[in-house]
């Protein structure tokens, strides 16, 4: 029995060119968004470390920030014009975004303790979680499963 697998035909050069056009068109929000996330997490980390709560601040707000940023990226990729306040839309779904971030962080931590490569592998498996949460308006677990299935079947 012949196994037929429909493999997508990617033109990596065209993908890079299109991606660069999207970044150029939305540079302020895309690059500024990464900087805002880095600054917020850095500030919260320095505060929580001083309180003896290692990285608790960035763990708490990381998920909602990532969720909002993924929404901005999706809007830009689909030809929209994302706006800076949209970076914070992830806070409207705070609990599922927080739980996703907590679980992914714990799994990556366990994988990293076992050996660095399992930690990287876990990170790759769940890299699409926030995109699925935003795009499908789904909860954290179905989004994590969709990410895992997408990556494992690629």
PDB file of C-alpha atoms in Angstrom:
ATOM      1  CA  UNK A   1       0.000   0.000   0.000  1.00  0.00           C
ATOM      2  CA  UNK A   2       1.508   3.297  -1.063  1.00  0.00           C
ATOM      3  CA  UNK A   3       1.641   6.003   1.551  1.00  0.00           C
ATOM      4  CA  UNK A   4       0.807   9.405   0.176  1.00  0.00           C
ATOM      5  CA  UNK A   5       1.732  12.349   2.280  1.00  0.00           C
ATOM      6  CA  UNK A   6       0.895  15.845   1.136  1.00  0.00           C
ATOM      7  CA  UNK A   7       4.025  17.774   1.995  1.00  0.00           C
ATOM      8  CA  UNK A   8       3.773  21.535   1.701  1.00  0.00           C
ATOM      9  CA  UNK A   9       6.074  23.099  -0.847  1.00  0.00           C
ATOM     10  CA  UNK A  10       7.860  25.983   0.876  1.00  0.00           C
ATOM     11  CA  UNK A  11       9.809  28.606  -0.961  1.00  0.00           C
ATOM     12  CA  UNK A  12      11.957  29.752   1.952  1.00  0.00           C
ATOM     13  CA  UNK A  13      13.213  32.802   0.065  1.00  0.00           C
ATOM     14  CA  UNK A  14       9.665  33.979  -0.640  1.00  0.00           C
ATOM     15  CA  UNK A  15       8.667  33.354   2.996  1.00  0.00           C
ATOM     16  CA  UNK A  16      11.602  35.386   4.300  1.00  0.00           C
ATOM     17  CA  UNK A  17      10.858  38.195   1.838  1.00  0.00           C
ATOM     18  CA  UNK A  18       7.162  38.292   2.774  1.00  0.00           C
ATOM     19  CA  UNK A  19       8.012  38.156   6.497  1.00  0.00           C
ATOM     20  CA  UNK A  20      10.448  41.049   6.123  1.00  0.00           C
ATOM     21  CA  UNK A  21       7.763  43.108   4.335  1.00  0.00           C
ATOM     22  CA  UNK A  22       5.349  42.462   7.202  1.00  0.00           C
ATOM     23  CA  UNK A  23       7.980  43.449   9.786  1.00  0.00           C
ATOM     24  CA  UNK A  24       8.855  46.627   7.883  1.00  0.00           C
ATOM     25  CA  UNK A  25       5.186  47.627   7.573  1.00  0.00           C
ATOM     26  CA  UNK A  26       4.531  46.992  11.295  1.00  0.00           C
ATOM     27  CA  UNK A  27       7.995  47.583  12.781  1.00  0.00           C
ATOM     28  CA  UNK A  28       6.884  49.949  15.529  1.00  0.00           C
ATOM     29  CA  UNK A  29       4.364  47.500  17.000  1.00  0.00           C
ATOM     30  CA  UNK A  30       6.305  44.270  16.345  1.00  0.00           C
ATOM     31  CA  UNK A  31       9.723  45.448  17.528  1.00  0.00           C
ATOM     32  CA  UNK A  32       8.292  47.793  20.143  1.00  0.00           C
ATOM     33  CA  UNK A  33       6.130  44.946  21.451  1.00  0.00           C
ATOM     34  CA  UNK A  34       9.141  42.701  22.021  1.00  0.00           C
ATOM     35  CA  UNK A  35      10.915  45.559  23.790  1.00  0.00           C
ATOM     36  CA  UNK A  36       7.890  46.262  26.007  1.00  0.00           C
ATOM     37  CA  UNK A  37       7.628  42.585  26.955  1.00  0.00           C
ATOM     38  CA  UNK A  38      11.361  42.436  27.729  1.00  0.00           C
ATOM     39  CA  UNK A  39      11.262  45.639  29.796  1.00  0.00           C
ATOM     40  CA  UNK A  40       8.130  44.656  31.755  1.00  0.00           C
ATOM     41  CA  UNK A  41       9.523  41.198  32.507  1.00  0.00           C
ATOM     42  CA  UNK A  42      12.919  42.611  33.435  1.00  0.00           C
ATOM     43  CA  UNK A  43      11.400  45.128  35.845  1.00  0.00           C
ATOM     44  CA  UNK A  44       9.121  42.538  37.415  1.00  0.00           C
ATOM     45  CA  UNK A  45      11.964  40.043  37.698  1.00  0.00           C
ATOM     46  CA  UNK A  46      14.192  42.537  39.470  1.00  0.00           C
ATOM     47  CA  UNK A  47      11.382  43.414  41.890  1.00  0.00           C
ATOM     48  CA  UNK A  48      10.412  39.817  42.640  1.00  0.00           C
ATOM     49  CA  UNK A  49      14.029  38.673  42.999  1.00  0.00           C
ATOM     50  CA  UNK A  50      14.538  41.366  45.637  1.00  0.00           C
ATOM     51  CA  UNK A  51      11.461  40.019  47.405  1.00  0.00           C
ATOM     52  CA  UNK A  52      12.870  36.483  47.270  1.00  0.00           C
ATOM     53  CA  UNK A  53      10.313  35.358  44.683  1.00  0.00           C
ATOM     54  CA  UNK A  54      12.609  34.375  41.828  1.00  0.00           C
ATOM     55  CA  UNK A  55      11.033  35.438  38.509  1.00  0.00           C
ATOM     56  CA  UNK A  56       7.474  35.238  39.870  1.00  0.00           C
ATOM     57  CA  UNK A  57       6.523  38.548  38.272  1.00  0.00           C
ATOM     58  CA  UNK A  58       7.469  37.593  34.756  1.00  0.00           C
ATOM     59  CA  UNK A  59       5.929  34.156  35.260  1.00  0.00           C
ATOM     60  CA  UNK A  60       2.614  35.777  36.189  1.00  0.00           C
ATOM     61  CA  UNK A  61       2.427  38.351  33.365  1.00  0.00           C
ATOM     62  CA  UNK A  62       4.420  36.457  30.718  1.00  0.00           C
ATOM     63  CA  UNK A  63       1.484  34.418  29.421  1.00  0.00           C
ATOM     64  CA  UNK A  64      -0.878  37.360  28.906  1.00  0.00           C
ATOM     65  CA  UNK A  65       1.917  39.383  27.297  1.00  0.00           C
ATOM     66  CA  UNK A  66       2.830  36.522  24.933  1.00  0.00           C
ATOM     67  CA  UNK A  67      -0.838  35.989  24.089  1.00  0.00           C
ATOM     68  CA  UNK A  68      -1.304  39.659  23.235  1.00  0.00           C
ATOM     69  CA  UNK A  69       1.877  39.719  21.168  1.00  0.00           C
ATOM     70  CA  UNK A  70       0.798  36.622  19.222  1.00  0.00           C
ATOM     71  CA  UNK A  71      -2.456  38.418  18.419  1.00  0.00           C
ATOM     72  CA  UNK A  72      -0.501  41.401  17.104  1.00  0.00           C
ATOM     73  CA  UNK A  73       1.688  39.102  14.995  1.00  0.00           C
ATOM     74  CA  UNK A  74      -1.341  37.282  13.564  1.00  0.00           C
ATOM     75  CA  UNK A  75      -3.059  40.566  12.672  1.00  0.00           C
ATOM     76  CA  UNK A  76       0.079  41.797  10.924  1.00  0.00           C
ATOM     77  CA  UNK A  77       0.600  38.488   9.097  1.00  0.00           C
ATOM     78  CA  UNK A  78      -2.986  38.584   7.848  1.00  0.00           C
ATOM     79  CA  UNK A  79      -2.577  42.060   6.383  1.00  0.00           C
ATOM     80  CA  UNK A  80      -4.086  44.027   9.244  1.00  0.00           C
ATOM     81  CA  UNK A  81      -2.598  47.013  10.982  1.00  0.00           C
ATOM     82  CA  UNK A  82      -2.107  46.081  14.638  1.00  0.00           C
ATOM     83  CA  UNK A  83      -1.985  48.864  17.179  1.00  0.00           C
ATOM     84  CA  UNK A  84       0.187  49.134  20.263  1.00  0.00           C
ATOM     85  CA  UNK A  85      -2.628  48.736  22.873  1.00  0.00           C
ATOM     86  CA  UNK A  86      -3.447  45.341  21.335  1.00  0.00           C
ATOM     87  CA  UNK A  87      -0.252  44.033  22.956  1.00  0.00           C
ATOM     88  CA  UNK A  88      -2.164  43.962  26.234  1.00  0.00           C
ATOM     89  CA  UNK A  89      -5.274  42.119  24.980  1.00  0.00           C
ATOM     90  CA  UNK A  90      -3.897  38.906  26.492  1.00  0.00           C
ATOM     91  CA  UNK A  91      -4.824  40.250  29.922  1.00  0.00           C
ATOM     92  CA  UNK A  92      -8.499  39.891  28.951  1.00  0.00           C
ATOM     93  CA  UNK A  93      -7.847  36.125  29.134  1.00  0.00           C
ATOM     94  CA  UNK A  94      -5.449  36.319  32.049  1.00  0.00           C
ATOM     95  CA  UNK A  95      -6.115  32.974  33.745  1.00  0.00           C
ATOM     96  CA  UNK A  96      -5.763  30.649  30.720  1.00  0.00           C
ATOM     97  CA  UNK A  97      -2.706  32.599  29.490  1.00  0.00           C
ATOM     98  CA  UNK A  98      -1.129  32.433  32.952  1.00  0.00           C
ATOM     99  CA  UNK A  99      -1.833  28.697  33.312  1.00  0.00           C
ATOM    100  CA  UNK A 100      -0.397  27.976  29.839  1.00  0.00           C
ATOM    101  CA  UNK A 101       2.742  29.930  30.707  1.00  0.00           C
ATOM    102  CA  UNK A 102       3.058  28.180  34.068  1.00  0.00           C
ATOM    103  CA  UNK A 103       2.693  24.676  32.604  1.00  0.00           C
ATOM    104  CA  UNK A 104       5.017  25.357  29.671  1.00  0.00           C
ATOM    105  CA  UNK A 105       7.618  26.906  31.989  1.00  0.00           C
ATOM    106  CA  UNK A 106       7.462  23.910  34.345  1.00  0.00           C
ATOM    107  CA  UNK A 107       7.755  21.415  31.468  1.00  0.00           C
ATOM    108  CA  UNK A 108      10.674  23.299  29.914  1.00  0.00           C
ATOM    109  CA  UNK A 109      12.323  23.476  33.347  1.00  0.00           C
ATOM    110  CA  UNK A 110      11.959  19.719  33.880  1.00  0.00           C
ATOM    111  CA  UNK A 111      13.289  19.038  30.385  1.00  0.00           C
ATOM    112  CA  UNK A 112      16.222  21.371  30.932  1.00  0.00           C
ATOM    113  CA  UNK A 113      17.111  19.730  34.252  1.00  0.00           C
ATOM    114  CA  UNK A 114      17.067  16.295  32.609  1.00  0.00           C
ATOM    115  CA  UNK A 115      19.284  17.575  29.835  1.00  0.00           C
ATOM    116  CA  UNK A 116      19.247  20.761  27.798  1.00  0.00           C
ATOM    117  CA  UNK A 117      17.875  19.120  24.639  1.00  0.00           C
ATOM    118  CA  UNK A 118      14.601  17.874  26.187  1.00  0.00           C
ATOM    119  CA  UNK A 119      13.982  21.411  27.437  1.00  0.00           C
ATOM    120  CA  UNK A 120      14.486  22.804  23.945  1.00  0.00           C
ATOM    121  CA  UNK A 121      12.264  20.060  22.521  1.00  0.00           C
ATOM    122  CA  UNK A 122       9.442  20.891  24.947  1.00  0.00           C
ATOM    123  CA  UNK A 123       9.785  24.569  24.059  1.00  0.00           C
ATOM    124  CA  UNK A 124       9.462  23.738  20.364  1.00  0.00           C
ATOM    125  CA  UNK A 125       6.458  21.498  20.923  1.00  0.00           C
ATOM    126  CA  UNK A 126       4.486  24.228  22.666  1.00  0.00           C
ATOM    127  CA  UNK A 127       5.698  27.228  20.641  1.00  0.00           C
ATOM    128  CA  UNK A 128       2.341  27.644  18.883  1.00  0.00           C
ATOM    129  CA  UNK A 129       0.204  27.532  22.039  1.00  0.00           C
ATOM    130  CA  UNK A 130      -0.484  31.265  22.305  1.00  0.00           C
ATOM    131  CA  UNK A 131      -1.220  31.543  18.576  1.00  0.00           C
ATOM    132  CA  UNK A 132      -3.888  28.849  18.922  1.00  0.00           C
ATOM    133  CA  UNK A 133      -5.256  30.447  22.096  1.00  0.00           C
ATOM    134  CA  UNK A 134      -5.616  33.770  20.333  1.00  0.00           C
ATOM    135  CA  UNK A 135      -6.776  32.550  16.938  1.00  0.00           C
ATOM    136  CA  UNK A 136      -9.267  29.943  18.126  1.00  0.00           C
ATOM    137  CA  UNK A 137     -10.190  31.667  21.393  1.00  0.00           C
ATOM    138  CA  UNK A 138      -9.564  28.279  22.988  1.00  0.00           C
ATOM    139  CA  UNK A 139      -8.442  27.437  26.484  1.00  0.00           C
ATOM    140  CA  UNK A 140      -4.834  26.647  27.365  1.00  0.00           C
ATOM    141  CA  UNK A 141      -4.992  22.829  27.243  1.00  0.00           C
ATOM    142  CA  UNK A 142      -6.627  22.433  23.802  1.00  0.00           C
ATOM    143  CA  UNK A 143      -4.181  25.043  22.498  1.00  0.00           C
ATOM    144  CA  UNK A 144      -1.210  23.208  23.993  1.00  0.00           C
ATOM    145  CA  UNK A 145      -2.449  19.949  22.469  1.00  0.00           C
ATOM    146  CA  UNK A 146      -2.958  21.593  19.063  1.00  0.00           C
ATOM    147  CA  UNK A 147       0.560  22.996  19.218  1.00  0.00           C
ATOM    148  CA  UNK A 148       1.996  19.611  20.166  1.00  0.00           C
ATOM    149  CA  UNK A 149       0.093  17.831  17.411  1.00  0.00           C
ATOM    150  CA  UNK A 150       1.058  20.405  14.787  1.00  0.00           C
ATOM    151  CA  UNK A 151       4.755  20.219  15.652  1.00  0.00           C
ATOM    152  CA  UNK A 152       4.861  16.446  16.100  1.00  0.00           C
ATOM    153  CA  UNK A 153       3.086  15.879  12.743  1.00  0.00           C
ATOM    154  CA  UNK A 154       5.223  18.373  10.806  1.00  0.00           C
TER     155      UNK A 154
END
